[in-house]
Coordinates of C-alpha atoms and ligand atoms in Angstrom, one line a residue:
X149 CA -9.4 -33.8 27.0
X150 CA -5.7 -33.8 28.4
X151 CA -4.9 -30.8 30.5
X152 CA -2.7 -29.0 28.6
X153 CA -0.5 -27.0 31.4
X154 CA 0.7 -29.4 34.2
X155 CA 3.3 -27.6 35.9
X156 CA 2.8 -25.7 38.7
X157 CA 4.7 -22.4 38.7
X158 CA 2.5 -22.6 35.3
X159 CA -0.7 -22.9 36.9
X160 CA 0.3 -20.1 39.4
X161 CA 1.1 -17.8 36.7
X162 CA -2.2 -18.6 35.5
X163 CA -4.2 -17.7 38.4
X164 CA -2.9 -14.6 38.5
X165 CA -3.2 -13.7 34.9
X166 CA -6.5 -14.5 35.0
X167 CA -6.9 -10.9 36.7
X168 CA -4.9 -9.7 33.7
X169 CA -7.2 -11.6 30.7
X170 CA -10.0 -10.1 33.0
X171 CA -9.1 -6.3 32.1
X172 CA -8.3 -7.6 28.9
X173 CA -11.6 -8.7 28.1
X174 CA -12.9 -5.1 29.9
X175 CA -10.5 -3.4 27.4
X176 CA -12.1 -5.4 24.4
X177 CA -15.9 -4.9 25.2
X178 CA -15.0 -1.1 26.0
X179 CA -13.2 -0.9 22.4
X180 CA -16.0 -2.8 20.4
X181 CA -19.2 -0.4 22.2
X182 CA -17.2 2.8 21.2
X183 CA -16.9 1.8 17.7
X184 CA -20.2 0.0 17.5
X185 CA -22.5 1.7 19.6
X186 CA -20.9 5.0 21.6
X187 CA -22.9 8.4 21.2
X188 CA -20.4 10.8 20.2
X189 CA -19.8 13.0 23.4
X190 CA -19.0 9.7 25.4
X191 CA -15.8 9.9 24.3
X192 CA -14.6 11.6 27.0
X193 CA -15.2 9.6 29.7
X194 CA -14.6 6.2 27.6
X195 CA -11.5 7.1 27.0
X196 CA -10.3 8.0 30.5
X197 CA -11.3 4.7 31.6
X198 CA -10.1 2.6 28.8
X199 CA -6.3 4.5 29.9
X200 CA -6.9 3.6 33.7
X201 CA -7.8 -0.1 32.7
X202 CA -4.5 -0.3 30.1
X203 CA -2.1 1.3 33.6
X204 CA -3.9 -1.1 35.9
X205 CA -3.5 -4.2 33.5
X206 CA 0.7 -2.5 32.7
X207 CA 1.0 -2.5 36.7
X208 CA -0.2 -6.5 37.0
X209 CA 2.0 -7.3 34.0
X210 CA 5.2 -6.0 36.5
X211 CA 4.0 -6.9 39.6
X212 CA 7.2 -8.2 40.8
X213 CA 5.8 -11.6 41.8
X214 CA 4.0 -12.3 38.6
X215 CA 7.8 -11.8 37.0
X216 CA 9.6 -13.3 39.2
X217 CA 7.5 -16.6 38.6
X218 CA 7.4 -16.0 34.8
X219 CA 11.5 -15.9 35.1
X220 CA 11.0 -19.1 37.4
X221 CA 9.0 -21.0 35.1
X222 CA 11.2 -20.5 32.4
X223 CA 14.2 -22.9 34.2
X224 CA 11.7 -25.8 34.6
X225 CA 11.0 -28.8 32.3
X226 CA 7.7 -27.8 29.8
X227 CA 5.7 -28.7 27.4
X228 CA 5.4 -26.5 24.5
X229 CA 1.8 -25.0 25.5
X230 CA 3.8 -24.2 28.5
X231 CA 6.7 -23.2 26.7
X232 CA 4.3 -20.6 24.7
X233 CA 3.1 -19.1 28.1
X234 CA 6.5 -18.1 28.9
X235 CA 7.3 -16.9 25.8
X236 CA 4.5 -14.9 25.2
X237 CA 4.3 -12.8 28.7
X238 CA 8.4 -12.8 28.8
X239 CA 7.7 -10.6 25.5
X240 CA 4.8 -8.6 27.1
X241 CA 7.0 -7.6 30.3
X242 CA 9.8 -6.8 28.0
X243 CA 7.6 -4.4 26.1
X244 CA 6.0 -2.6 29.3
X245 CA 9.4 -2.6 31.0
X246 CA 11.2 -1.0 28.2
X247 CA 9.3 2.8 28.0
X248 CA 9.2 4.6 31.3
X249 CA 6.0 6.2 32.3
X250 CA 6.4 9.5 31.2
X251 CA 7.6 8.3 27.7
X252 CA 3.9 6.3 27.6
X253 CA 2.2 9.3 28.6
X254 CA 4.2 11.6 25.9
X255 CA 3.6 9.1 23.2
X256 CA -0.1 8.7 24.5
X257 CA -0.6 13.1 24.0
X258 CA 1.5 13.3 20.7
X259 CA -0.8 10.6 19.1
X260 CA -4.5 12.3 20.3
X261 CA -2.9 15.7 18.9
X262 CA -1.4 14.0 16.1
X263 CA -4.4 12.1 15.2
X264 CA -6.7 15.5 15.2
X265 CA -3.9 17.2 12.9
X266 CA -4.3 14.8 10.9
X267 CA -8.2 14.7 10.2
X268 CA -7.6 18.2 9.5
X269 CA -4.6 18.2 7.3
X270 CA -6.9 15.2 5.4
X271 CA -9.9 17.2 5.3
X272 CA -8.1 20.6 4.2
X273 CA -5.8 18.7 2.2
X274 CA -3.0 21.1 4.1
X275 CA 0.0 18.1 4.5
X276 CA 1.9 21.6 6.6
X277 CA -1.1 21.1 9.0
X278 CA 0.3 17.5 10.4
X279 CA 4.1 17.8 9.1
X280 CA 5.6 19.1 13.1
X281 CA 3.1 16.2 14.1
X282 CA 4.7 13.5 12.0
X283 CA 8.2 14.6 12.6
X284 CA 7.4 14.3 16.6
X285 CA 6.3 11.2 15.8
X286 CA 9.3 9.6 14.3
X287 CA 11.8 11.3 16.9
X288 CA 9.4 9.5 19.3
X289 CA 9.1 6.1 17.0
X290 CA 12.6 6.4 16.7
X291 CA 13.8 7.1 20.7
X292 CA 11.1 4.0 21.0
X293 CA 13.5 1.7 19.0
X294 CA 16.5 2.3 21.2
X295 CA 14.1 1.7 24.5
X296 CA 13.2 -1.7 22.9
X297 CA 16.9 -2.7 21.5
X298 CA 17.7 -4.0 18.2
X299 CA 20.7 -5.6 16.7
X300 CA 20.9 -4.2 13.2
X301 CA 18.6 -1.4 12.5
X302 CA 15.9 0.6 14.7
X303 CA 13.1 -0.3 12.9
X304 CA 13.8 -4.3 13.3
X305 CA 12.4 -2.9 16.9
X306 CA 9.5 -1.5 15.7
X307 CA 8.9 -4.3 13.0
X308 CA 8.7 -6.6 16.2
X309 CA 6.4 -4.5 18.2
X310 CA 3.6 -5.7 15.4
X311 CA 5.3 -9.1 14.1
X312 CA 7.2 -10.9 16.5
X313 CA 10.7 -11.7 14.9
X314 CA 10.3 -9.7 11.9
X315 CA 13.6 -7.9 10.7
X316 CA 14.0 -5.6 7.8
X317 CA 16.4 -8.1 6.2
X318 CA 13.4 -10.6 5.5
X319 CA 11.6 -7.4 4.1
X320 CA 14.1 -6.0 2.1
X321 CA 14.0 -10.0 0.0
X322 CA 10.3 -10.4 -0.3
X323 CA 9.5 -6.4 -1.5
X324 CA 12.8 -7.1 -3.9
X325 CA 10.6 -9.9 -5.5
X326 CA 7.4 -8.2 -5.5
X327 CA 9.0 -4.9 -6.8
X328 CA 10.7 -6.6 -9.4
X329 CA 7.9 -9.2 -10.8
X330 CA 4.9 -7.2 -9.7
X331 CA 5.1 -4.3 -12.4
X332 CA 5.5 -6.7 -15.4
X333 CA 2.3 -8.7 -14.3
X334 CA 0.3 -5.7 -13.9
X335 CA 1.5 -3.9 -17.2
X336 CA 0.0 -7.0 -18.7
X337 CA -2.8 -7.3 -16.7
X338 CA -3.8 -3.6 -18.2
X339 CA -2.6 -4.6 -21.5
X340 CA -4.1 -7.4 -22.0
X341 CA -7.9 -6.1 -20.7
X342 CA -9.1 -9.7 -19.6
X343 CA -9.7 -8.0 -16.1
X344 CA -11.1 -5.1 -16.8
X345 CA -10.1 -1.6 -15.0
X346 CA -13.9 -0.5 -13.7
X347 CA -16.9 -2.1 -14.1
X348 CA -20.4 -0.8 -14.2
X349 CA -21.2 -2.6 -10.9
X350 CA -18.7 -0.3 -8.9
X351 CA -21.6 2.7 -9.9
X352 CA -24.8 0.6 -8.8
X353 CA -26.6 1.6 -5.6
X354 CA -28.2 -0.8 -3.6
X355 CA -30.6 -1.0 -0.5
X356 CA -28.8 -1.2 2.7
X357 CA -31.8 -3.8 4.4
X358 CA -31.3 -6.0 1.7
X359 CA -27.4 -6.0 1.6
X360 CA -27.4 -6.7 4.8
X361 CA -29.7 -9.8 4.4
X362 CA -26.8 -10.6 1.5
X363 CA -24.3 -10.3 4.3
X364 CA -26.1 -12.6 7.2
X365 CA -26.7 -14.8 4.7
X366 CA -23.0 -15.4 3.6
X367 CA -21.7 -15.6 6.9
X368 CA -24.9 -18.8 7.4
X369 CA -23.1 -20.0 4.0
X370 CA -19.3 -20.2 6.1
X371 CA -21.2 -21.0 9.4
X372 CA -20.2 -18.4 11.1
X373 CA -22.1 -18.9 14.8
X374 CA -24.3 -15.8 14.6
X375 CA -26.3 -14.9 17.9
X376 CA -24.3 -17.8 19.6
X377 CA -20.5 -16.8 19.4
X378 CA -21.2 -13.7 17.4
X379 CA -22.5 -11.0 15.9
X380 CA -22.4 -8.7 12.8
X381 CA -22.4 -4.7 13.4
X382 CA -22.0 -1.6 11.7
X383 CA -18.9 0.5 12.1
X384 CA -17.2 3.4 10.6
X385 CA -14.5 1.0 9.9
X386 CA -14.7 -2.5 9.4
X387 CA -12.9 -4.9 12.3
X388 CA -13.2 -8.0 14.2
X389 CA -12.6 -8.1 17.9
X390 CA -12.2 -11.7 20.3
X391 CA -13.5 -11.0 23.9
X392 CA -12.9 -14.5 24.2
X393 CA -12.3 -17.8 22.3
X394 CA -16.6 -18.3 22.6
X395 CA -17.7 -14.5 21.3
X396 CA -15.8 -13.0 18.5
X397 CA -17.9 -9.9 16.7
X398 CA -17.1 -8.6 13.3
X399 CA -18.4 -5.5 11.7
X400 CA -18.8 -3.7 8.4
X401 CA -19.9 -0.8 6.5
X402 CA -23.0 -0.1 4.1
X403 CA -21.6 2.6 1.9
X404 CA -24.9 2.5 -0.2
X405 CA -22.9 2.0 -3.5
X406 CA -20.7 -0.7 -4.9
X407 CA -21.9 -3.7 -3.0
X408 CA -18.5 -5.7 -2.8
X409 CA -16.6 -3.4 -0.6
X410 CA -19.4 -4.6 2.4
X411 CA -19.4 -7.7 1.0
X412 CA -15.7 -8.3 0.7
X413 CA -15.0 -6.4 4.0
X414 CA -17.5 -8.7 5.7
X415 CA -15.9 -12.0 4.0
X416 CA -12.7 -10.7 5.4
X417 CA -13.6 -10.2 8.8
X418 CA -14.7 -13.7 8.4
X419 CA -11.5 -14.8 7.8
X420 CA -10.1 -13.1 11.5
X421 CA -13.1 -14.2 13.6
X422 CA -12.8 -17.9 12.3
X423 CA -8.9 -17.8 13.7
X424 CA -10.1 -16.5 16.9
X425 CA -12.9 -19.4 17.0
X426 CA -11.0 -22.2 16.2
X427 CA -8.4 -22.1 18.9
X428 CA -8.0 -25.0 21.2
X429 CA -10.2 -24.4 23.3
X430 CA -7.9 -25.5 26.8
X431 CA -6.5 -22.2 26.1
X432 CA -9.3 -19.7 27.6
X433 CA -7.9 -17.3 30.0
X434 CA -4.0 -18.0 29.3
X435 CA -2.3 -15.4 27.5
X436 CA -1.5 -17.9 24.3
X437 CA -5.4 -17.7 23.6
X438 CA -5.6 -15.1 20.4
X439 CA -3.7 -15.3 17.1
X440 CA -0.1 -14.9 17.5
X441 CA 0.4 -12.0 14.8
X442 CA -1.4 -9.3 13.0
X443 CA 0.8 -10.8 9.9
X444 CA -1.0 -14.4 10.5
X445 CA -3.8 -12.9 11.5
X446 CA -4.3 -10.8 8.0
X447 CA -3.1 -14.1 6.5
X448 CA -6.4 -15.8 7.5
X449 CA -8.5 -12.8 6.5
X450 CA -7.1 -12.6 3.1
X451 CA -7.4 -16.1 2.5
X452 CA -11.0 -15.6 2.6
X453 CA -11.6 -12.9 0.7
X454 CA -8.9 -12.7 -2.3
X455 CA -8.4 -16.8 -2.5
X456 CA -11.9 -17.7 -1.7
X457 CA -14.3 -14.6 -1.6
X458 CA -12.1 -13.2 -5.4
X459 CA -12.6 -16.6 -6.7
X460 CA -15.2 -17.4 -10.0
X461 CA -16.7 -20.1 -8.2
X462 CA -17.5 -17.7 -5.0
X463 CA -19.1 -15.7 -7.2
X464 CA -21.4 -18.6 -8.8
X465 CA -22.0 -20.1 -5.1
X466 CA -23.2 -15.9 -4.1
X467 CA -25.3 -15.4 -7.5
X468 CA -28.3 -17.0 -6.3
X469 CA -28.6 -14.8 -3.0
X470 CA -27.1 -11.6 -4.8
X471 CA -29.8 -11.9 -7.0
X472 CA -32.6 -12.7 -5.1
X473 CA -32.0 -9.5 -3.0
X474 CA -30.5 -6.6 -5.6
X475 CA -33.0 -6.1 -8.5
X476 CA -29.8 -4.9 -10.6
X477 CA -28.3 -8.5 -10.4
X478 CA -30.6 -10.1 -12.9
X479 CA -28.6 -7.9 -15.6
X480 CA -25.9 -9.1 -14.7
X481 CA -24.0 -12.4 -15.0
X482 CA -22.0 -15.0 -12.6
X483 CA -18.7 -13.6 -14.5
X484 CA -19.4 -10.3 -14.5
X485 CA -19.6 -10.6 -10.9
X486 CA -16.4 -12.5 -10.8
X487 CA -14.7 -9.7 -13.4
X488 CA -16.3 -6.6 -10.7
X489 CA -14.6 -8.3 -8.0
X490 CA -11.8 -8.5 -9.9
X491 CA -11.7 -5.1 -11.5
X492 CA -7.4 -4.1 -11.6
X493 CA -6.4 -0.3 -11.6
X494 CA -3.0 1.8 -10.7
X495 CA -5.8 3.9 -8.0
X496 CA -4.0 6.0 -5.3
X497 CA -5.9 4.6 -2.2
X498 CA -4.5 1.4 -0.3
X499 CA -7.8 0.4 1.1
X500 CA -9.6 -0.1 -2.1
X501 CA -6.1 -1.5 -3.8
X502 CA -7.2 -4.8 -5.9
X503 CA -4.6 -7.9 -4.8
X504 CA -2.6 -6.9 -7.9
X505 CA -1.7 -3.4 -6.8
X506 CA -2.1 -3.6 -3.0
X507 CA 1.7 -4.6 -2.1
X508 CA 3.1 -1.8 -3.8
X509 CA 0.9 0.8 -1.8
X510 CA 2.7 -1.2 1.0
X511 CA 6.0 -1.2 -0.7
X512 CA 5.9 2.6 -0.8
X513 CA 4.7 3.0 3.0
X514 CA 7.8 0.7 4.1
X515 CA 10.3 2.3 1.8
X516 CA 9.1 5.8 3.8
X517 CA 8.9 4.3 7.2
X518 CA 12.9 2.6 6.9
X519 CA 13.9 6.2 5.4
X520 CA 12.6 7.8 8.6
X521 CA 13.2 5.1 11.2
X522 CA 16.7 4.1 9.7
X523 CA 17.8 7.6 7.7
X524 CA 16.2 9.8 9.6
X525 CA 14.1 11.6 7.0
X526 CA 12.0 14.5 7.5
X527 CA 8.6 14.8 7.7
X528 CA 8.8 17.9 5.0
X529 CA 10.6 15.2 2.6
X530 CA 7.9 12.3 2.9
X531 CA 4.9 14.2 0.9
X532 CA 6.9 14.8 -2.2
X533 CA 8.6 11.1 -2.0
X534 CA 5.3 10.1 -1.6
X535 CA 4.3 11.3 -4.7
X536 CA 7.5 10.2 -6.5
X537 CA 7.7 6.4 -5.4
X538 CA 4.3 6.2 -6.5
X539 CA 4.8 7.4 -9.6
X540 CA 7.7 5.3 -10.0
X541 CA 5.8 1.9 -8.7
X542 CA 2.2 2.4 -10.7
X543 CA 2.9 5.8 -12.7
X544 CA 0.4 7.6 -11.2
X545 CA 1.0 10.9 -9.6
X546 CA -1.8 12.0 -6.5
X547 CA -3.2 15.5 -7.3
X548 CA -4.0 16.1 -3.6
X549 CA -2.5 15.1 -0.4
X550 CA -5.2 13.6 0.8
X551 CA -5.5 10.6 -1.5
X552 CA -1.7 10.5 -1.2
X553 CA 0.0 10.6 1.9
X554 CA -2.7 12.1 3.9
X555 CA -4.9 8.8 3.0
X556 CA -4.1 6.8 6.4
X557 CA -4.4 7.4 9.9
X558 CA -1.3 5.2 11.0
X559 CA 1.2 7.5 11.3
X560 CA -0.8 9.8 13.4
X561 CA -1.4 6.6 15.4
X562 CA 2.2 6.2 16.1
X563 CA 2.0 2.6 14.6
X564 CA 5.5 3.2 12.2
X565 CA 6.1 -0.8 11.5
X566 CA 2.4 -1.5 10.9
X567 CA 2.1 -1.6 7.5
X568 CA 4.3 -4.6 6.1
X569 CA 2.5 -7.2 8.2
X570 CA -0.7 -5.8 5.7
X571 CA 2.1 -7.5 2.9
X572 CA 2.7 -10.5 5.1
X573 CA -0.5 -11.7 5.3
X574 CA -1.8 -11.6 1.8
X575 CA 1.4 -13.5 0.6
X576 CA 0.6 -16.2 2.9
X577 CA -2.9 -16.4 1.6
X578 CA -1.5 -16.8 -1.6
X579 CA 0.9 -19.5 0.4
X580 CA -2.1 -21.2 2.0
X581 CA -3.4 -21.7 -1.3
X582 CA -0.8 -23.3 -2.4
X583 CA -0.9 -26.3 0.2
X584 CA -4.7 -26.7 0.4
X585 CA -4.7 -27.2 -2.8
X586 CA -2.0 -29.9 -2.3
X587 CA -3.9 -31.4 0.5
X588 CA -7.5 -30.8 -1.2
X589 CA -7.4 -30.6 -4.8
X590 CA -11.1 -30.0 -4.7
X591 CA -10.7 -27.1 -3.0
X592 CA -12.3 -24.9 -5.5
X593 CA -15.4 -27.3 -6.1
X594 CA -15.8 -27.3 -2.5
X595 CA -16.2 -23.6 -2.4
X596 CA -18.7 -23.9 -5.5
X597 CA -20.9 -26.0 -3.7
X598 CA -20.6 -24.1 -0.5
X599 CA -18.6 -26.9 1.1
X600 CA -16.6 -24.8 3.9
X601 CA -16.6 -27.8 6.7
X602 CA -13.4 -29.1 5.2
X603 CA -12.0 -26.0 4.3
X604 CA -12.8 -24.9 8.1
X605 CA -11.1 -28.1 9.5
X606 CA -8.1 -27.5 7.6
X607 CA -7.4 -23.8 8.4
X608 CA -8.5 -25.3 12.5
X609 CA -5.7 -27.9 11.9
X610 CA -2.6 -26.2 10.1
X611 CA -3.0 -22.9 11.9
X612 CA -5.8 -22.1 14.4
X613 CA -5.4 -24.3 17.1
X614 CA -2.2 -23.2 18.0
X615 CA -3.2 -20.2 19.2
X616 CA 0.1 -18.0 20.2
X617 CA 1.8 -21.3 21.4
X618 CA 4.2 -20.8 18.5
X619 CA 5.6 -17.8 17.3
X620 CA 5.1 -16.8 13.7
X621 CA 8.2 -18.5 11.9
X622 CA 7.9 -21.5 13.7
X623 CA 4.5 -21.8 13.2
X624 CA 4.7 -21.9 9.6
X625 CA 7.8 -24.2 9.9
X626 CA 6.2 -26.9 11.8
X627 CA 3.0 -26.8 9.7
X628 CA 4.2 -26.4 6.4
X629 CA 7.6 -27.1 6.5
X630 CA 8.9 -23.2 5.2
X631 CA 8.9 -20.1 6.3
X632 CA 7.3 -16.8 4.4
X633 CA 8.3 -17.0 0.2
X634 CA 6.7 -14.4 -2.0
X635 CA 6.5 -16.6 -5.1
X636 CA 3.2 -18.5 -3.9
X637 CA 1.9 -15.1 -4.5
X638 CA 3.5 -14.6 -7.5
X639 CA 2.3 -17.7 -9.4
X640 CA -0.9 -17.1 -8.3
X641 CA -1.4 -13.4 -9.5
X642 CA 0.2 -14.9 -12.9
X643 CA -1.8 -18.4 -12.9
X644 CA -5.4 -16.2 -12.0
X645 CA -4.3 -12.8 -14.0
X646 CA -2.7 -14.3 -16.9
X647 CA -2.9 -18.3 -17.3
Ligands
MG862 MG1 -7.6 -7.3 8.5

């Protein structure tokens, strides 16, 4: 294969970020053992040494030399892989230049403190218990803004932080759409009753040796390279994490009830390690190895489980192994599989939000989070919004604050510009769909018979390989010739819900 960077203030920069993807990989193993593995006390130490690594890797990052060439580079003649390189550290020295060291270490103390407040203020449902937290938080979110620069509003800063190029004016069109045709379809939805609301499947109990057999088995189904560049684990919360293009680990969680929130979890964790996987593989050890946005990245994840793990014919292809393994199953059909993985209810929690309701949970958290950013809202005036927007978006008040604004850890993580990319990526899915199915009309047979080769080779083609060589708009321009549209999603909630 042709080498893919030539130049040599390139291959320079590359030696030396080797060092750099080195800590990096440290970083990722240390991350993964303490969610997978860590007895509890080792907290302490782990996360002393995870902060050393992250001020050692911050110090190679502006090592004046490694900039200077990175500013070099950018004069000279390159090819776009090259091009990506330049792009894509140019933007991490931006970011570690911009917050002086005692700002990092303010905003590193506000979040631990925050992030205990807030277990208690959840636990005690006691919203006063985190509100002097949160408000810290968005002066800090907020004096963060004006470190990075931004030309219209101070969240387009923090927007960027977690989707490169994303501005609140391409937010403020797409959650117009969705707030506008999304109510409608679900009032129908409910009305109509062909997806029901609960289903006695979300009640059953199962064995957690033989859901995980159900699990393995599925990811064999997707050929997912278990034992050889992966590995399925157990975790508090579901993730996937790339040490490197060649060992990319997911996890999920055996609640001991309602079988499709593992299943579905692990499906979508599928969905992130198979972006990691399929990258070019020339790419090891440069920075434009990884998917180049959370947005894209939840855009892969989604595509597997709401288009292909929410599908009728994913629930024939699983029927066989569901039943084989769950004594319950054999009362139960193919459809009524489909229908509980389908179930569609105004609920207050994102996290188990069906694909009808979920952008509105979103909706809600991005109306807050340009209020405080933009407006400068108070922390004592988000728990009652709260409960009014989502009243207003799916007529259900929360009775505690726990399943209302209490419900994610986010905020206390100091991650204020987080949430949307959750919205970008399962528009895109709905997107993706939308040109596979142009491209293979079989698509859906395909995933019937278990077929996922083509489907694989697609995904590896359109998006995958590109790594971070591209950022996010262009990417989708040069592979699909638009940018983000919410109506993709649109037509398929109403072709799926309602055709
Ligand atoms: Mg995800």
């Amino acid at each position: 294969m042709e080498e893919v960077f030539q130049n040599e203030t390139i291959k320079q920069i590359l030696l030396k970020y080797k060092t750099i993807w080195a800590i990096e990989h440290a970083q990722s193993v240390l991350g993964w053992d303490l969610e997978v593995n860590m007895p509890k006390e080792g907290i302490t130490e782990r996360s002393v040494a995870q902060g050393e690594l992250s001020v050692l890797s911050q110090k190679l990052i502006l090592d004046k030399k490694f900039v200077e060439l990175v500013e070099k580079a950018e004069g000279k003649d390159l090819n776009d892989y090259e091009r990506g390189i330049v792009r894509v550290l140019k933007r991490s020295i931006k970011i570690a230049k911009a917050f002086p060291p005692e700002f990092v270490r303010e905003i590193s103390e506000v979040r631990s403190k925050a992030t205990m407040a807030w277990a208690e203020a959840k636990e005690k449902n006691d919203f006063k218990l985190f509100e002097s937290h949160l408000d810290k938080i968005i002066e800090l979110s907020r004096k963060a803004a004006d470190y990075l620069g931004y030309d219209e509003h101070p969240y387009d800063a923090l927007l960027d932080l977690y989707e490169e190029g994303l501005r609140t004016v391409d937010l403020e069109q797409v959650f117009a759409k969705l707030e506008k045709d999304l109510r409608p379809i679900l009032e129908r939805i409910l009305e109509e009753g062909k997806f029901p609301r609960e289903h006695p499947l979300e009640k059953e109990k199962y064995d957690i040796e033989a859901m995980k057999k159900i699990n393995l088995e599925i990811l064999r189904l997707f050929g997912y390279p278990l034992g050889i560049r992966g590995r399925l684990d157990v975790s508090p919360h579901p993730f996937t994490t790339g040490f490197g293009i060649r060992d990319v680990r997911i996890t999920t969680r055996y609640e001991g009830f309602d079988f499709k929130r593992t299943l579905l979890a692990v499906v979508h964790e599928f969905g992130h390690a198979l972006y990691e996987l399929q990258q070019d593989e020339r790419f090891m050890f440069s920075p434009i190895a990884g998917g180049v946005s959370l947005g894209i990245h939840e855009s892969q994840s989604r595509f597997w489980e709401n288009i292909i793990g929410r599908s009728r014919e994913f629930a024939e292809l699983v029927y066989p192994i569901l039943k084989d393994n769950l004594p319950f199953i054999s009362n139960y059909t193919p459809e009524d599989i489909y229908l509980y993985f389908n179930t569609v209810r105004p609920d207050f929690i994102r996290v188990e939000a069906d694909e009808v309701t979920y952008n509105l949970h979103i909706l809600l958290r991005y109306k807050l989070e340009k209020l405080m950013i933009n407006e400068g809202l108070r922390a004592s005036e988000v728990a009652e919004l709260w409960n009014d927007e989502m009243e207003r978006l799916l007529g259900i008040r929360p009775r505690t604050y726990s399943e209302g604004v209490l419900q994610d850890i986010h905020w206390a993580h100091a991650t204020i510009g987080y949430f949307p990319t959750y919205t970008l990526g399962t528009l895109l899915a709905a997107q993706l769909r939308a040109y596979i199915l142009k491209d293979i009309p079989d698509f859906y047979g395909k995933v019937q018979r278990g077929e996922f080769e083509p489907v694989k080779e697609w995904l590896r083609e359109k998006v995958h390989r590109y790594g971070s060589v591209y950022p996010p708009k262009e990417l989708l321009e040069r592979s699909f010739g638009e940018g983000l549209n919410p109506k993709y999603f649109i037509e398929y909630l109403r072709e799926k819900y309602l055709g």
